[in-house]
Amino acid sequence: MSKSIGFYCPHCGKRMHVTSRKRPSPLFNELIVSCQVSECLASFAATLEMVRPIHNSLNPNTEVEIGLPASKRQWEKELEHHLSSLETLPTIDEHQKTYIEGFISALFHSSTIDLTRAQTYRNRLQQIKLI
Ligand SMILES: [Zn+2]
């Protein structure tokens, strides 16, 4: 039996059903969601991901502790957030620039982002004028 979940069909707006589920990591689910309306029958691949812990388990699974691709992506989001807020400013000071540079290097050295991405972020930083 498929389960109805809180995803709505983008075509007809009715609740979709999970018809298939894969779990490649403890934090990550890949779902196939299908519309059951006989005049529609759209289906999609969807992902369901736990992105960061709010409260740690009293009995943590070690596999979850080590396999944290989700938290790495969280760091990159953080960098993106800092960078885009600086981009809205006409000029930034040396301190702000050094901070973001350090952030980019840290993400690169921890293999959270690859060289191409690091370079893209550095280029964006270069575009912002210093005071
Ligand atoms: Zn539909």
Coordinates of C-alpha atoms and ligand atoms in Angstrom, one line a residue:
M1 CA 0.0 0.0 0.0
S2 CA 1.3 3.5 -0.8
K3 CA 1.1 6.2 1.7
S4 CA -0.3 9.6 1.2
I5 CA 2.2 12.4 2.3
G6 CA 2.3 16.1 2.5
F7 CA 3.5 16.6 -1.1
Y8 CA 0.9 18.0 -3.5
C9 CA 0.7 17.3 -7.2
P10 CA 2.0 20.4 -9.1
H11 CA -0.5 19.6 -11.9
C12 CA -3.7 19.0 -10.1
G13 CA -3.0 20.0 -6.5
K14 CA -4.1 16.7 -4.9
R15 CA -2.1 14.9 -2.3
M16 CA 0.6 12.6 -3.7
H17 CA 1.4 9.0 -2.6
V18 CA 4.8 7.5 -2.0
T19 CA 5.0 4.6 -4.4
S20 CA 8.7 3.7 -4.0
R21 CA 11.4 4.6 -1.5
K22 CA 15.2 4.1 -1.4
R23 CA 17.4 5.0 1.5
P24 CA 21.0 5.5 0.3
S25 CA 22.1 7.0 3.6
P26 CA 20.5 7.2 7.1
L27 CA 19.8 10.9 6.5
F28 CA 18.7 10.7 3.0
N29 CA 15.6 9.2 1.3
E30 CA 14.8 9.0 -2.4
L31 CA 11.1 8.7 -3.1
I32 CA 8.9 8.3 -6.1
V33 CA 5.7 10.2 -5.4
S34 CA 2.7 9.6 -7.6
C35 CA -0.5 11.4 -8.2
Q36 CA -3.4 9.0 -7.8
V37 CA -6.0 11.1 -9.6
S38 CA -7.0 9.0 -12.6
E39 CA -7.2 12.0 -14.9
C40 CA -3.6 13.1 -14.0
L41 CA -1.3 10.2 -12.8
A42 CA 1.8 12.5 -12.7
S43 CA 4.8 11.0 -10.8
F44 CA 8.1 12.5 -9.7
A45 CA 11.4 11.5 -8.1
A46 CA 11.7 13.4 -4.8
T47 CA 14.3 13.6 -2.1
L48 CA 13.7 13.8 1.6
E49 CA 16.8 14.8 3.6
M50 CA 17.5 15.5 7.2
V51 CA 19.7 18.5 6.9
R52 CA 20.8 19.2 10.5
P53 CA 20.2 17.9 14.0
I54 CA 17.9 20.0 16.3
H55 CA 18.4 17.7 19.2
N56 CA 20.9 14.8 19.3
S57 CA 19.8 11.3 20.0
L58 CA 20.4 9.9 23.5
N59 CA 21.6 6.8 21.7
P60 CA 23.3 8.0 18.5
N61 CA 24.0 5.7 15.6
T62 CA 27.7 6.0 14.8
E63 CA 27.0 5.8 11.0
V64 CA 25.1 9.0 11.3
E65 CA 27.8 10.7 13.3
I66 CA 30.4 10.0 10.6
G67 CA 28.4 10.2 7.4
L68 CA 27.5 13.9 7.5
P69 CA 27.3 15.1 3.9
A70 CA 24.2 17.0 5.0
S71 CA 26.1 19.1 7.5
K72 CA 28.8 19.8 4.9
R73 CA 26.1 21.2 2.6
Q74 CA 24.9 23.2 5.6
W75 CA 28.4 24.9 5.8
E76 CA 28.3 25.7 2.1
K77 CA 24.8 27.2 2.5
E78 CA 26.3 29.3 5.3
L79 CA 29.1 30.6 3.0
E80 CA 26.6 31.3 0.3
H81 CA 24.5 33.3 2.8
H82 CA 27.5 35.4 4.0
L83 CA 28.7 36.0 0.5
S84 CA 25.3 37.0 -0.9
S85 CA 24.7 39.4 2.0
L86 CA 28.1 41.0 1.4
E87 CA 27.3 41.3 -2.3
T88 CA 24.4 43.6 -1.5
L89 CA 26.8 46.1 0.1
P90 CA 28.6 48.6 -2.2
T91 CA 31.9 48.1 -0.4
I92 CA 33.3 45.8 2.3
D93 CA 36.2 46.2 4.7
E94 CA 39.4 44.1 4.8
H95 CA 38.2 42.2 7.8
Q96 CA 35.0 41.0 6.1
K97 CA 37.0 40.0 3.1
T98 CA 39.5 38.0 5.1
Y99 CA 36.8 36.3 7.0
I100 CA 35.1 35.0 3.8
E101 CA 38.4 34.0 2.3
G102 CA 39.1 32.0 5.4
F103 CA 35.7 30.4 5.2
I104 CA 36.3 29.4 1.6
S105 CA 39.7 27.9 2.4
A106 CA 38.3 26.0 5.3
L107 CA 35.6 24.4 3.2
F108 CA 38.0 23.6 0.5
H109 CA 40.6 22.0 2.8
S110 CA 37.9 19.9 4.5
S111 CA 36.8 18.7 1.0
T112 CA 33.4 20.2 1.5
I113 CA 33.7 22.1 -1.8
D114 CA 36.0 21.3 -4.7
L115 CA 38.6 23.6 -6.3
T116 CA 36.2 24.8 -9.0
R117 CA 33.6 25.8 -6.5
A118 CA 36.2 27.5 -4.2
Q119 CA 37.4 29.4 -7.3
T120 CA 33.9 30.5 -8.1
Y121 CA 33.4 31.8 -4.6
R122 CA 36.8 33.6 -4.6
N123 CA 35.9 35.2 -7.9
R124 CA 32.6 36.5 -6.5
L125 CA 34.5 37.9 -3.5
Q126 CA 36.9 39.7 -5.9
Q127 CA 34.0 41.4 -7.5
I128 CA 33.1 43.2 -4.3
K129 CA 35.0 46.4 -3.8
L130 CA 37.1 47.1 -0.8
I131 CA 36.6 50.3 1.2
Ligands
ZN1 ZN -2.1 15.2 -10.2

